[in-house]
PDB file of C-alpha atoms in Angstrom:
ATOM      1  CA  UNK A   1      31.082   6.742 101.302  1.00 43.00           C
ATOM      2  CA  UNK A   2      32.814   3.546 102.270  1.00 44.00           C
ATOM      3  CA  UNK A   3      32.827   1.152  99.290  1.00 46.00           C
ATOM      4  CA  UNK A   4      33.950  -1.895 101.286  1.00 47.00           C
ATOM      5  CA  UNK A   5      30.523  -3.508 100.987  1.00 43.00           C
ATOM      6  CA  UNK A   6      31.251  -4.034  97.305  1.00 43.00           C
ATOM      7  CA  UNK A   7      33.653  -6.795  98.292  1.00 37.00           C
ATOM      8  CA  UNK A   8      30.931  -8.632 100.176  1.00 37.00           C
ATOM      9  CA  UNK A   9      28.485  -8.963  97.313  1.00 36.00           C
ATOM     10  CA  UNK A  10      28.354 -12.331  95.618  1.00 30.00           C
ATOM     11  CA  UNK A  11      27.813 -11.108  92.111  1.00 33.00           C
ATOM     12  CA  UNK A  12      24.562 -12.418  90.717  1.00 34.00           C
ATOM     13  CA  UNK A  13      24.903 -10.497  87.492  1.00 37.00           C
ATOM     14  CA  UNK A  14      22.018 -10.034  85.128  1.00 41.00           C
ATOM     15  CA  UNK A  15      21.792 -13.405  83.426  1.00 49.00           C
ATOM     16  CA  UNK A  16      19.787 -12.579  80.361  1.00 52.00           C
ATOM     17  CA  UNK A  17      21.524 -11.371  77.209  1.00 54.00           C
ATOM     18  CA  UNK A  18      20.041  -8.734  74.961  1.00 51.00           C
ATOM     19  CA  UNK A  19      20.260  -9.220  71.206  1.00 49.00           C
ATOM     20  CA  UNK A  20      19.092  -6.198  69.257  1.00 40.00           C
ATOM     21  CA  UNK A  21      18.396  -7.863  65.929  1.00 36.00           C
ATOM     22  CA  UNK A  22      15.721 -10.431  65.168  1.00 34.00           C
ATOM     23  CA  UNK A  23      16.683 -14.058  65.427  1.00 32.00           C
ATOM     24  CA  UNK A  24      15.659 -14.678  61.842  1.00 34.00           C
ATOM     25  CA  UNK A  25      15.928 -17.842  59.767  1.00 33.00           C
ATOM     26  CA  UNK A  26      18.310 -16.750  56.989  1.00 30.00           C
ATOM     27  CA  UNK A  27      21.556 -18.576  57.471  1.00 31.00           C
ATOM     28  CA  UNK A  28      22.814 -18.484  53.913  1.00 36.00           C
ATOM     29  CA  UNK A  29      25.193 -16.196  52.116  1.00 40.00           C
ATOM     30  CA  UNK A  30      22.304 -14.169  50.665  1.00 34.00           C
ATOM     31  CA  UNK A  31      20.961 -13.401  54.110  1.00 39.00           C
ATOM     32  CA  UNK A  32      24.396 -12.391  55.300  1.00 39.00           C
ATOM     33  CA  UNK A  33      24.861 -10.157  52.252  1.00 38.00           C
ATOM     34  CA  UNK A  34      21.538  -8.442  52.952  1.00 38.00           C
ATOM     35  CA  UNK A  35      22.574  -7.908  56.555  1.00 45.00           C
ATOM     36  CA  UNK A  36      25.811  -6.280  55.466  1.00 46.00           C
ATOM     37  CA  UNK A  37      23.946  -4.103  52.973  1.00 45.00           C
ATOM     38  CA  UNK A  38      21.957  -2.769  55.942  1.00 51.00           C
ATOM     39  CA  UNK A  39      25.016  -2.306  58.151  1.00 58.00           C
ATOM     40  CA  UNK A  40      27.860  -4.407  59.564  1.00 65.00           C
ATOM     41  CA  UNK A  41      26.275  -3.925  62.988  1.00 64.00           C
ATOM     42  CA  UNK A  42      23.081  -5.608  61.809  1.00 70.00           C
ATOM     43  CA  UNK A  43      25.098  -8.466  60.332  1.00 76.00           C
ATOM     44  CA  UNK A  44      26.969  -8.948  63.598  1.00 77.00           C
ATOM     45  CA  UNK A  45      23.785  -8.780  65.660  1.00 75.00           C
ATOM     46  CA  UNK A  46      21.990 -11.325  63.489  1.00 80.00           C
ATOM     47  CA  UNK A  47      25.023 -13.627  63.546  1.00 87.00           C
ATOM     48  CA  UNK A  48      25.061 -13.602  67.351  1.00 89.00           C
ATOM     49  CA  UNK A  49      21.327 -13.961  67.832  1.00 85.00           C
ATOM     50  CA  UNK A  50      21.049 -17.774  67.579  1.00 91.00           C
ATOM     51  CA  UNK A  51      23.702 -18.100  70.291  1.00 94.00           C
ATOM     52  CA  UNK A  52      22.021 -15.436  72.407  1.00 89.00           C
ATOM     53  CA  UNK A  53      18.673 -17.161  71.970  1.00 88.00           C
ATOM     54  CA  UNK A  54      20.131 -20.473  73.149  1.00 93.00           C
ATOM     55  CA  UNK A  55      21.612 -18.849  76.224  1.00 90.00           C
ATOM     56  CA  UNK A  56      18.398 -17.008  77.036  1.00 85.00           C
ATOM     57  CA  UNK A  57      16.117 -19.999  76.547  1.00 86.00           C
ATOM     58  CA  UNK A  58      18.279 -22.601  78.310  1.00 91.00           C
ATOM     59  CA  UNK A  59      21.148 -21.087  80.265  1.00 90.00           C
ATOM     60  CA  UNK A  60      19.136 -18.405  82.076  1.00 84.00           C
ATOM     61  CA  UNK A  61      16.462 -20.754  83.487  1.00 86.00           C
ATOM     62  CA  UNK A  62      19.154 -23.399  84.118  1.00 91.00           C
ATOM     63  CA  UNK A  63      21.057 -21.018  86.363  1.00 88.00           C
ATOM     64  CA  UNK A  64      17.875 -20.075  88.188  1.00 84.00           C
ATOM     65  CA  UNK A  65      16.920 -23.661  89.011  1.00 90.00           C
ATOM     66  CA  UNK A  66      20.543 -24.457  89.848  1.00 91.00           C
ATOM     67  CA  UNK A  67      20.675 -21.582  92.317  1.00 85.00           C
ATOM     68  CA  UNK A  68      17.380 -22.720  93.854  1.00 87.00           C
ATOM     69  CA  UNK A  69      18.693 -26.278  94.216  1.00 91.00           C
ATOM     70  CA  UNK A  70      21.862 -25.020  95.907  1.00 91.00           C
ATOM     71  CA  UNK A  71      19.855 -22.735  98.205  1.00 86.00           C
ATOM     72  CA  UNK A  72      17.830 -25.731  99.369  1.00 92.00           C
ATOM     73  CA  UNK A  73      21.023 -27.563 100.262  1.00 93.00           C
ATOM     74  CA  UNK A  74      20.908 -29.919  97.246  1.00 93.00           C
ATOM     75  CA  UNK A  75      18.415 -32.339  98.862  1.00 92.00           C
ATOM     76  CA  UNK A  76      18.898 -35.843  97.547  1.00 92.00           C
ATOM     77  CA  UNK A  77      15.163 -36.505  97.423  1.00 91.00           C
ATOM     78  CA  UNK A  78      14.457 -33.655  94.984  1.00 91.00           C
ATOM     79  CA  UNK A  79      17.474 -34.199  92.735  1.00 92.00           C
ATOM     80  CA  UNK A  80      15.515 -35.979  89.946  1.00 93.00           C
ATOM     81  CA  UNK A  81      13.272 -32.933  89.422  1.00 92.00           C
ATOM     82  CA  UNK A  82      15.680 -30.173  90.404  1.00 92.00           C
ATOM     83  CA  UNK A  83      16.564 -29.137  86.848  1.00 94.00           C
ATOM     84  CA  UNK A  84      13.039 -28.795  85.486  1.00 91.00           C
ATOM     85  CA  UNK A  85      13.349 -25.574  83.504  1.00 89.00           C
ATOM     86  CA  UNK A  86       9.586 -25.364  83.003  1.00 87.00           C
ATOM     87  CA  UNK A  87       9.330 -24.275  86.630  1.00 83.00           C
ATOM     88  CA  UNK A  88      10.602 -20.900  85.355  1.00 75.00           C
ATOM     89  CA  UNK A  89       7.684 -20.511  82.964  1.00 73.00           C
ATOM     90  CA  UNK A  90       9.281 -21.904  79.802  1.00 76.00           C
ATOM     91  CA  UNK A  91       9.519 -25.354  78.215  1.00 84.00           C
ATOM     92  CA  UNK A  92      11.227 -28.300  79.875  1.00 88.00           C
ATOM     93  CA  UNK A  93      14.956 -28.727  79.402  1.00 91.00           C
ATOM     94  CA  UNK A  94      14.685 -31.279  76.585  1.00 91.00           C
ATOM     95  CA  UNK A  95      12.308 -29.168  74.489  1.00 92.00           C
ATOM     96  CA  UNK A  96      14.228 -25.948  75.176  1.00 91.00           C
ATOM     97  CA  UNK A  97      17.461 -27.630  74.107  1.00 94.00           C
ATOM     98  CA  UNK A  98      16.009 -29.099  70.921  1.00 94.00           C
ATOM     99  CA  UNK A  99      14.270 -25.876  69.874  1.00 92.00           C
ATOM    100  CA  UNK A 100      17.056 -23.386  70.648  1.00 92.00           C
ATOM    101  CA  UNK A 101      20.423 -25.079  71.145  1.00 95.00           C
ATOM    102  CA  UNK A 102      20.725 -28.364  69.290  1.00 91.00           C
ATOM    103  CA  UNK A 103      21.403 -27.056  65.783  1.00 91.00           C
ATOM    104  CA  UNK A 104      24.364 -25.242  64.267  1.00 95.00           C
ATOM    105  CA  UNK A 105      23.732 -22.013  66.138  1.00 96.00           C
ATOM    106  CA  UNK A 106      27.135 -20.659  65.130  1.00 96.00           C
ATOM    107  CA  UNK A 107      26.582 -21.062  61.377  1.00 94.00           C
ATOM    108  CA  UNK A 108      26.008 -17.413  60.536  1.00 91.00           C
ATOM    109  CA  UNK A 109      28.790 -16.202  62.822  1.00 93.00           C
ATOM    110  CA  UNK A 110      31.150 -18.713  61.191  1.00 95.00           C
ATOM    111  CA  UNK A 111      30.422 -17.214  57.754  1.00 92.00           C
ATOM    112  CA  UNK A 112      30.848 -13.680  59.040  1.00 90.00           C
ATOM    113  CA  UNK A 113      33.866 -14.188  61.315  1.00 92.00           C
ATOM    114  CA  UNK A 114      35.337 -17.710  61.041  1.00 94.00           C
ATOM    115  CA  UNK A 115      38.157 -16.976  63.494  1.00 95.00           C
ATOM    116  CA  UNK A 116      35.893 -15.756  66.288  1.00 96.00           C
ATOM    117  CA  UNK A 117      36.836 -17.642  69.505  1.00 97.00           C
ATOM    118  CA  UNK A 118      33.170 -17.598  70.497  1.00 97.00           C
ATOM    119  CA  UNK A 119      32.579 -20.372  67.956  1.00 98.00           C
ATOM    120  CA  UNK A 120      34.745 -22.930  69.768  1.00 98.00           C
ATOM    121  CA  UNK A 121      33.308 -21.923  73.145  1.00 98.00           C
ATOM    122  CA  UNK A 122      29.774 -22.328  71.801  1.00 98.00           C
ATOM    123  CA  UNK A 123      30.493 -25.778  70.381  1.00 98.00           C
ATOM    124  CA  UNK A 124      31.963 -26.835  73.719  1.00 98.00           C
ATOM    125  CA  UNK A 125      28.909 -25.482  75.535  1.00 98.00           C
ATOM    126  CA  UNK A 126      26.550 -27.405  73.244  1.00 98.00           C
ATOM    127  CA  UNK A 127      28.448 -30.635  73.895  1.00 98.00           C
ATOM    128  CA  UNK A 128      28.319 -30.195  77.671  1.00 97.00           C
ATOM    129  CA  UNK A 129      24.678 -29.115  77.536  1.00 97.00           C
ATOM    130  CA  UNK A 130      23.715 -32.186  75.494  1.00 96.00           C
ATOM    131  CA  UNK A 131      25.142 -34.451  78.193  1.00 96.00           C
ATOM    132  CA  UNK A 132      23.298 -32.573  80.917  1.00 96.00           C
ATOM    133  CA  UNK A 133      20.029 -32.733  78.978  1.00 95.00           C
ATOM    134  CA  UNK A 134      20.432 -36.499  78.600  1.00 94.00           C
ATOM    135  CA  UNK A 135      20.882 -36.741  82.373  1.00 94.00           C
ATOM    136  CA  UNK A 136      17.929 -34.527  83.346  1.00 93.00           C
ATOM    137  CA  UNK A 137      15.434 -34.734  80.459  1.00 90.00           C
ATOM    138  CA  UNK A 138      12.844 -36.396  82.736  1.00 90.00           C
ATOM    139  CA  UNK A 139      13.147 -33.675  85.393  1.00 88.00           C
ATOM    140  CA  UNK A 140       9.726 -32.187  84.598  1.00 86.00           C
ATOM    141  CA  UNK A 141       7.949 -35.506  85.109  1.00 87.00           C
ATOM    142  CA  UNK A 142       9.860 -36.154  88.322  1.00 87.00           C
ATOM    143  CA  UNK A 143       8.965 -32.728  89.684  1.00 85.00           C
ATOM    144  CA  UNK A 144       5.303 -33.524  89.049  1.00 83.00           C
ATOM    145  CA  UNK A 145       5.707 -36.881  90.767  1.00 81.00           C
ATOM    146  CA  UNK A 146       5.041 -38.747  87.523  1.00 81.00           C
ATOM    147  CA  UNK A 147       8.552 -39.859  86.610  1.00 74.00           C
ATOM    148  CA  UNK A 148       9.913 -43.348  86.815  1.00 79.00           C
ATOM    149  CA  UNK A 149      10.760 -44.326  90.347  1.00 82.00           C
ATOM    150  CA  UNK A 150      14.503 -44.486  90.890  1.00 84.00           C
ATOM    151  CA  UNK A 151      15.895 -47.128  93.181  1.00 87.00           C
ATOM    152  CA  UNK A 152      18.559 -46.123  95.682  1.00 92.00           C
ATOM    153  CA  UNK A 153      21.436 -47.102  93.414  1.00 93.00           C
ATOM    154  CA  UNK A 154      20.095 -45.091  90.453  1.00 91.00           C
ATOM    155  CA  UNK A 155      19.369 -42.108  92.675  1.00 91.00           C
ATOM    156  CA  UNK A 156      22.903 -42.243  94.043  1.00 93.00           C
ATOM    157  CA  UNK A 157      24.292 -42.324  90.504  1.00 94.00           C
ATOM    158  CA  UNK A 158      22.113 -39.383  89.438  1.00 93.00           C
ATOM    159  CA  UNK A 159      23.301 -37.298  92.383  1.00 94.00           C
ATOM    160  CA  UNK A 160      26.902 -38.256  91.629  1.00 95.00           C
ATOM    161  CA  UNK A 161      26.548 -37.256  87.977  1.00 95.00           C
ATOM    162  CA  UNK A 162      24.941 -33.942  88.910  1.00 95.00           C
ATOM    163  CA  UNK A 163      27.924 -33.200  91.147  1.00 95.00           C
ATOM    164  CA  UNK A 164      30.222 -33.827  88.180  1.00 96.00           C
ATOM    165  CA  UNK A 165      28.243 -32.307  85.328  1.00 96.00           C
ATOM    166  CA  UNK A 166      26.904 -29.130  86.954  1.00 95.00           C
ATOM    167  CA  UNK A 167      30.389 -27.602  87.429  1.00 95.00           C
ATOM    168  CA  UNK A 168      31.330 -28.655  83.889  1.00 97.00           C
ATOM    169  CA  UNK A 169      28.198 -26.959  82.607  1.00 96.00           C
ATOM    170  CA  UNK A 170      28.915 -23.736  84.481  1.00 95.00           C
ATOM    171  CA  UNK A 171      32.482 -23.647  83.203  1.00 96.00           C
ATOM    172  CA  UNK A 172      31.324 -24.040  79.596  1.00 97.00           C
ATOM    173  CA  UNK A 173      28.513 -21.532  80.050  1.00 95.00           C
ATOM    174  CA  UNK A 174      30.798 -18.950  81.644  1.00 93.00           C
ATOM    175  CA  UNK A 175      33.256 -19.289  78.767  1.00 96.00           C
ATOM    176  CA  UNK A 176      30.506 -18.446  76.269  1.00 96.00           C
ATOM    177  CA  UNK A 177      29.204 -15.551  78.336  1.00 91.00           C
ATOM    178  CA  UNK A 178      32.636 -13.967  78.763  1.00 89.00           C
ATOM    179  CA  UNK A 179      33.096 -13.884  74.991  1.00 93.00           C
ATOM    180  CA  UNK A 180      29.499 -13.193  74.010  1.00 90.00           C
ATOM    181  CA  UNK A 181      28.661 -10.285  76.288  1.00 82.00           C
ATOM    182  CA  UNK A 182      31.170  -7.769  74.823  1.00 83.00           C
ATOM    183  CA  UNK A 183      30.109  -8.689  71.295  1.00 85.00           C
ATOM    184  CA  UNK A 184      26.459  -8.426  72.294  1.00 78.00           C
ATOM    185  CA  UNK A 185      26.820  -4.856  73.540  1.00 76.00           C
ATOM    186  CA  UNK A 186      29.273  -3.219  71.157  1.00 75.00           C
ATOM    187  CA  UNK A 187      26.817  -2.602  68.309  1.00 72.00           C
ATOM    188  CA  UNK A 188      23.895  -1.244  70.362  1.00 74.00           C
ATOM    189  CA  UNK A 189      24.540   2.511  69.918  1.00 78.00           C
ATOM    190  CA  UNK A 190      24.968   2.134  66.161  1.00 76.00           C
ATOM    191  CA  UNK A 191      21.739   0.162  65.795  1.00 74.00           C
ATOM    192  CA  UNK A 192      19.835   2.716  67.840  1.00 79.00           C
ATOM    193  CA  UNK A 193      21.256   5.476  65.645  1.00 81.00           C
ATOM    194  CA  UNK A 194      20.203   3.662  62.471  1.00 77.00           C
ATOM    195  CA  UNK A 195      16.720   3.177  63.847  1.00 76.00           C
ATOM    196  CA  UNK A 196      16.491   6.912  64.537  1.00 80.00           C
ATOM    197  CA  UNK A 197      17.726   7.722  61.031  1.00 80.00           C
ATOM    198  CA  UNK A 198      15.044   5.519  59.500  1.00 78.00           C
ATOM    199  CA  UNK A 199      12.046   6.174  61.721  1.00 76.00           C
ATOM    200  CA  UNK A 200      12.901   9.092  63.967  1.00 82.00           C
ATOM    201  CA  UNK A 201      12.488   8.945  67.713  1.00 85.00           C
ATOM    202  CA  UNK A 202       9.240   7.029  67.476  1.00 84.00           C
ATOM    203  CA  UNK A 203       7.833   4.437  69.866  1.00 84.00           C
ATOM    204  CA  UNK A 204      10.223   1.739  68.609  1.00 83.00           C
ATOM    205  CA  UNK A 205      13.225   3.969  69.191  1.00 86.00           C
ATOM    206  CA  UNK A 206      11.966   4.855  72.667  1.00 88.00           C
ATOM    207  CA  UNK A 207      11.490   1.207  73.602  1.00 87.00           C
ATOM    208  CA  UNK A 208      14.887   0.171  72.306  1.00 84.00           C
ATOM    209  CA  UNK A 209      16.496   3.154  74.006  1.00 89.00           C
ATOM    210  CA  UNK A 210      14.931   2.099  77.308  1.00 91.00           C
ATOM    211  CA  UNK A 211      16.178  -1.483  76.956  1.00 87.00           C
ATOM    212  CA  UNK A 212      19.696  -0.259  76.164  1.00 86.00           C
ATOM    213  CA  UNK A 213      19.582   2.096  79.136  1.00 91.00           C
ATOM    214  CA  UNK A 214      18.405  -0.754  81.361  1.00 91.00           C
ATOM    215  CA  UNK A 215      21.372  -2.896  80.331  1.00 87.00           C
ATOM    216  CA  UNK A 216      23.778   0.034  80.613  1.00 88.00           C
ATOM    217  CA  UNK A 217      22.652   0.496  84.198  1.00 93.00           C
ATOM    218  CA  UNK A 218      23.456  -3.152  84.922  1.00 89.00           C
ATOM    219  CA  UNK A 219      26.839  -2.704  83.251  1.00 85.00           C
ATOM    220  CA  UNK A 220      27.533   0.341  85.415  1.00 90.00           C
ATOM    221  CA  UNK A 221      26.785  -1.632  88.570  1.00 90.00           C
ATOM    222  CA  UNK A 222      28.789  -4.616  87.353  1.00 82.00           C
ATOM    223  CA  UNK A 223      31.902  -2.598  86.516  1.00 84.00           C
ATOM    224  CA  UNK A 224      31.589  -0.384  89.572  1.00 88.00           C
ATOM    225  CA  UNK A 225      31.267  -3.308  91.952  1.00 84.00           C
ATOM    226  CA  UNK A 226      34.085  -5.288  90.385  1.00 81.00           C
ATOM    227  CA  UNK A 227      36.439  -2.304  90.473  1.00 85.00           C
ATOM    228  CA  UNK A 228      35.069  -0.823  93.723  1.00 86.00           C
ATOM    229  CA  UNK A 229      34.437   2.507  91.999  1.00 91.00           C
ATOM    230  CA  UNK A 230      30.638   2.734  92.138  1.00 90.00           C
ATOM    231  CA  UNK A 231      29.314   5.741  94.065  1.00 93.00           C
ATOM    232  CA  UNK A 232      25.812   6.657  95.285  1.00 93.00           C
ATOM    233  CA  UNK A 233      25.867   9.668  92.957  1.00 94.00           C
ATOM    234  CA  UNK A 234      26.519   7.432  89.937  1.00 95.00           C
ATOM    235  CA  UNK A 235      23.714   5.119  91.003  1.00 95.00           C
ATOM    236  CA  UNK A 236      21.353   8.079  91.410  1.00 96.00           C
ATOM    237  CA  UNK A 237      22.151   9.472  87.965  1.00 96.00           C
ATOM    238  CA  UNK A 238      21.812   6.089  86.250  1.00 96.00           C
ATOM    239  CA  UNK A 239      18.473   5.426  87.931  1.00 97.00           C
ATOM    240  CA  UNK A 240      17.153   8.867  86.980  1.00 97.00           C
ATOM    241  CA  UNK A 241      18.168   8.374  83.348  1.00 96.00           C
ATOM    242  CA  UNK A 242      16.568   4.935  83.316  1.00 96.00           C
ATOM    243  CA  UNK A 243      13.332   6.309  84.781  1.00 96.00           C
ATOM    244  CA  UNK A 244      13.268   9.094  82.176  1.00 95.00           C
ATOM    245  CA  UNK A 245      13.722   6.524  79.405  1.00 94.00           C
ATOM    246  CA  UNK A 246      10.858   4.492  80.852  1.00 94.00           C
ATOM    247  CA  UNK A 247       8.535   7.494  81.114  1.00 93.00           C
ATOM    248  CA  UNK A 248       9.139   8.343  77.434  1.00 91.00           C
ATOM    249  CA  UNK A 249       6.414   5.838  76.564  1.00 87.00           C
ATOM    250  CA  UNK A 250       3.760   8.202  77.899  1.00 87.00           C
ATOM    251  CA  UNK A 251       3.933  10.464  74.844  1.00 86.00           C
ATOM    252  CA  UNK A 252       2.719   7.613  72.625  1.00 84.00           C
ATOM    253  CA  UNK A 253      -0.187   6.456  74.798  1.00 80.00           C
ATOM    254  CA  UNK A 254      -3.514   7.812  73.580  1.00 74.00           C
ATOM    255  CA  UNK A 255      -2.160   8.967  70.234  1.00 69.00           C
ATOM    256  CA  UNK A 256      -3.380   7.698  66.882  1.00 63.00           C
ATOM    257  CA  UNK A 257      -1.746   4.309  66.563  1.00 70.00           C
ATOM    258  CA  UNK A 258      -0.930   2.042  63.663  1.00 76.00           C
ATOM    259  CA  UNK A 259      -0.430  -1.707  64.052  1.00 78.00           C
ATOM    260  CA  UNK A 260       3.310  -1.482  64.703  1.00 74.00           C
ATOM    261  CA  UNK A 261       2.844   1.209  67.336  1.00 78.00           C
ATOM    262  CA  UNK A 262       0.242  -0.936  69.100  1.00 81.00           C
ATOM    263  CA  UNK A 263       2.656  -3.875  69.091  1.00 79.00           C
ATOM    264  CA  UNK A 264       5.428  -1.759  70.585  1.00 80.00           C
ATOM    265  CA  UNK A 265       3.105  -0.419  73.278  1.00 85.00           C
ATOM    266  CA  UNK A 266       2.059  -3.987  74.034  1.00 85.00           C
ATOM    267  CA  UNK A 267       5.723  -4.759  74.636  1.00 83.00           C
ATOM    268  CA  UNK A 268       5.895  -1.814  77.023  1.00 87.00           C
ATOM    269  CA  UNK A 269       2.884  -3.288  78.816  1.00 87.00           C
ATOM    270  CA  UNK A 270       4.476  -6.739  79.035  1.00 85.00           C
ATOM    271  CA  UNK A 271       7.547  -5.407  80.774  1.00 87.00           C
ATOM    272  CA  UNK A 272       5.752  -2.853  82.955  1.00 90.00           C
ATOM    273  CA  UNK A 273       5.623  -4.839  86.208  1.00 90.00           C
ATOM    274  CA  UNK A 274       9.207  -6.190  86.142  1.00 89.00           C
ATOM    275  CA  UNK A 275      10.468  -2.783  84.990  1.00 93.00           C
ATOM    276  CA  UNK A 276       8.903  -1.187  88.048  1.00 94.00           C
ATOM    277  CA  UNK A 277      10.434  -3.873  90.258  1.00 93.00           C
ATOM    278  CA  UNK A 278      13.805  -3.135  88.658  1.00 95.00           C
ATOM    279  CA  UNK A 279      13.514   0.598  89.293  1.00 96.00           C
ATOM    280  CA  UNK A 280      12.262   0.066  92.842  1.00 97.00           C
ATOM    281  CA  UNK A 281      15.160  -2.289  93.546  1.00 95.00           C
ATOM    282  CA  UNK A 282      17.617   0.356  92.334  1.00 97.00           C
ATOM    283  CA  UNK A 283      15.962   2.915  94.610  1.00 97.00           C
ATOM    284  CA  UNK A 284      16.142   0.513  97.559  1.00 96.00           C
ATOM    285  CA  UNK A 285      19.817  -0.209  96.947  1.00 94.00           C
ATOM    286  CA  UNK A 286      20.564   3.510  96.871  1.00 95.00           C
ATOM    287  CA  UNK A 287      18.557   4.235 100.030  1.00 96.00           C
ATOM    288  CA  UNK A 288      20.112   1.403 102.029  1.00 94.00           C
ATOM    289  CA  UNK A 289      23.582   2.397 100.871  1.00 93.00           C
ATOM    290  CA  UNK A 290      23.068   5.961 102.080  1.00 94.00           C
ATOM    291  CA  UNK A 291      21.779   4.605 105.400  1.00 94.00           C
ATOM    292  CA  UNK A 292      24.931   2.503 105.849  1.00 90.00           C
ATOM    293  CA  UNK A 293      23.109  -0.825 105.771  1.00 90.00           C
ATOM    294  CA  UNK A 294      25.050  -4.008 106.452  1.00 90.00           C
ATOM    295  CA  UNK A 295      26.894  -5.578 103.487  1.00 86.00           C
ATOM    296  CA  UNK A 296      24.550  -8.577 103.586  1.00 87.00           C
ATOM    297  CA  UNK A 297      21.542  -6.288 103.168  1.00 90.00           C
ATOM    298  CA  UNK A 298      23.204  -4.451 100.299  1.00 88.00           C
ATOM    299  CA  UNK A 299      24.033  -7.772  98.687  1.00 86.00           C
ATOM    300  CA  UNK A 300      20.369  -8.756  98.921  1.00 88.00           C
ATOM    301  CA  UNK A 301      19.410  -5.410  97.396  1.00 91.00           C
ATOM    302  CA  UNK A 302      21.783  -5.981  94.494  1.00 89.00           C
ATOM    303  CA  UNK A 303      20.380  -9.466  93.983  1.00 84.00           C
ATOM    304  CA  UNK A 304      16.894  -7.931  93.777  1.00 89.00           C
ATOM    305  CA  UNK A 305      18.181  -5.517  91.120  1.00 91.00           C
ATOM    306  CA  UNK A 306      19.493  -8.355  88.969  1.00 85.00           C
ATOM    307  CA  UNK A 307      16.294 -10.355  89.426  1.00 82.00           C
ATOM    308  CA  UNK A 308      14.213  -7.367  88.346  1.00 87.00           C
ATOM    309  CA  UNK A 309      16.358  -6.868  85.265  1.00 87.00           C
ATOM    310  CA  UNK A 310      16.310 -10.546  84.328  1.00 81.00           C
ATOM    311  CA  UNK A 311      12.543 -10.823  84.675  1.00 81.00           C
ATOM    312  CA  UNK A 312      12.014  -7.683  82.600  1.00 85.00           C
ATOM    313  CA  UNK A 313      14.297  -8.870  79.834  1.00 80.00           C
ATOM    314  CA  UNK A 314      12.808 -12.366  79.900  1.00 75.00           C
ATOM    315  CA  UNK A 315       9.346 -10.932  79.178  1.00 77.00           C
ATOM    316  CA  UNK A 316      10.751  -8.584  76.546  1.00 79.00           C
ATOM    317  CA  UNK A 317      12.497 -11.385  74.702  1.00 73.00           C
ATOM    318  CA  UNK A 318       9.361 -13.521  74.536  1.00 66.00           C
ATOM    319  CA  UNK A 319       7.867 -11.135  71.979  1.00 63.00           C
ATOM    320  CA  UNK A 320      10.666  -8.881  70.801  1.00 59.00           C
ATOM    321  CA  UNK A 321      13.148 -11.428  69.429  1.00 53.00           C
ATOM    322  CA  UNK A 322      11.486 -11.412  66.005  1.00 48.00           C
ATOM    323  CA  UNK A 323      11.196  -7.621  65.804  1.00 52.00           C
ATOM    324  CA  UNK A 324      14.548  -6.105  66.813  1.00 46.00           C
TER     325      UNK A 324
END
């Protein structure tokens, strides 16, 4: 199988990050001590979660609206409303920033690991983000046609500032992601193991196992595409394992359920549609690859895979952040 198409894909990697521990509110030494009493993996996960939450609530929808604006050719007339994050189903950029990114989101990580380079990258990201929020905080009103009318000079200045600040934002965001992603993933197997030790392979374990498998599949595609080592057989195996993890929920449906089981099954329900889109996109990518589709088509297939994953994880995070 010729892997040359891997070169042609413009990598739209899964944007959303997956924190396994709850976001929590304990930022003091007592909370950190309790985390470490549970396990160092829990402490690390909880320390990263405020940063992950900021990236998920602001950076993910920001990149989506940015990509849409670029795809439209960056029309001057729509620039004032282009960065309205609420178009992605969440709050507007000002509210999202103030609720998830404006505080000391590195406080717990600083206590746990004061030399972690992620801290400096996060502070830099917050500074750049604050400037961008100040520039685009009225984007929601402008998109609705209710914002203050900008004269030609002010519109020109806005467009000029977007041209300057958007690349700065992406650079700062990428720096955080490059450091955060490895730290986000390294403790997953240990947390899953601890969950099994405590509760067995119950519905919570099955759900968490599926989410880990879903991210592992994205990691497989990411690494395989970057290194040009991905094969159809690997894609087939990963998709089969992901589908098996998804179907594990069936054993809990119809059984006697307590409140926590019902909540976990509700989470399964929330992610059902995007999970199916994710699996279908993986199947389509595999089929088109075997049929020697053009690189552009395969690139579109891969983009559909990442969109399916991002949408699934977005819905998961809306309810799961306080539980895992």
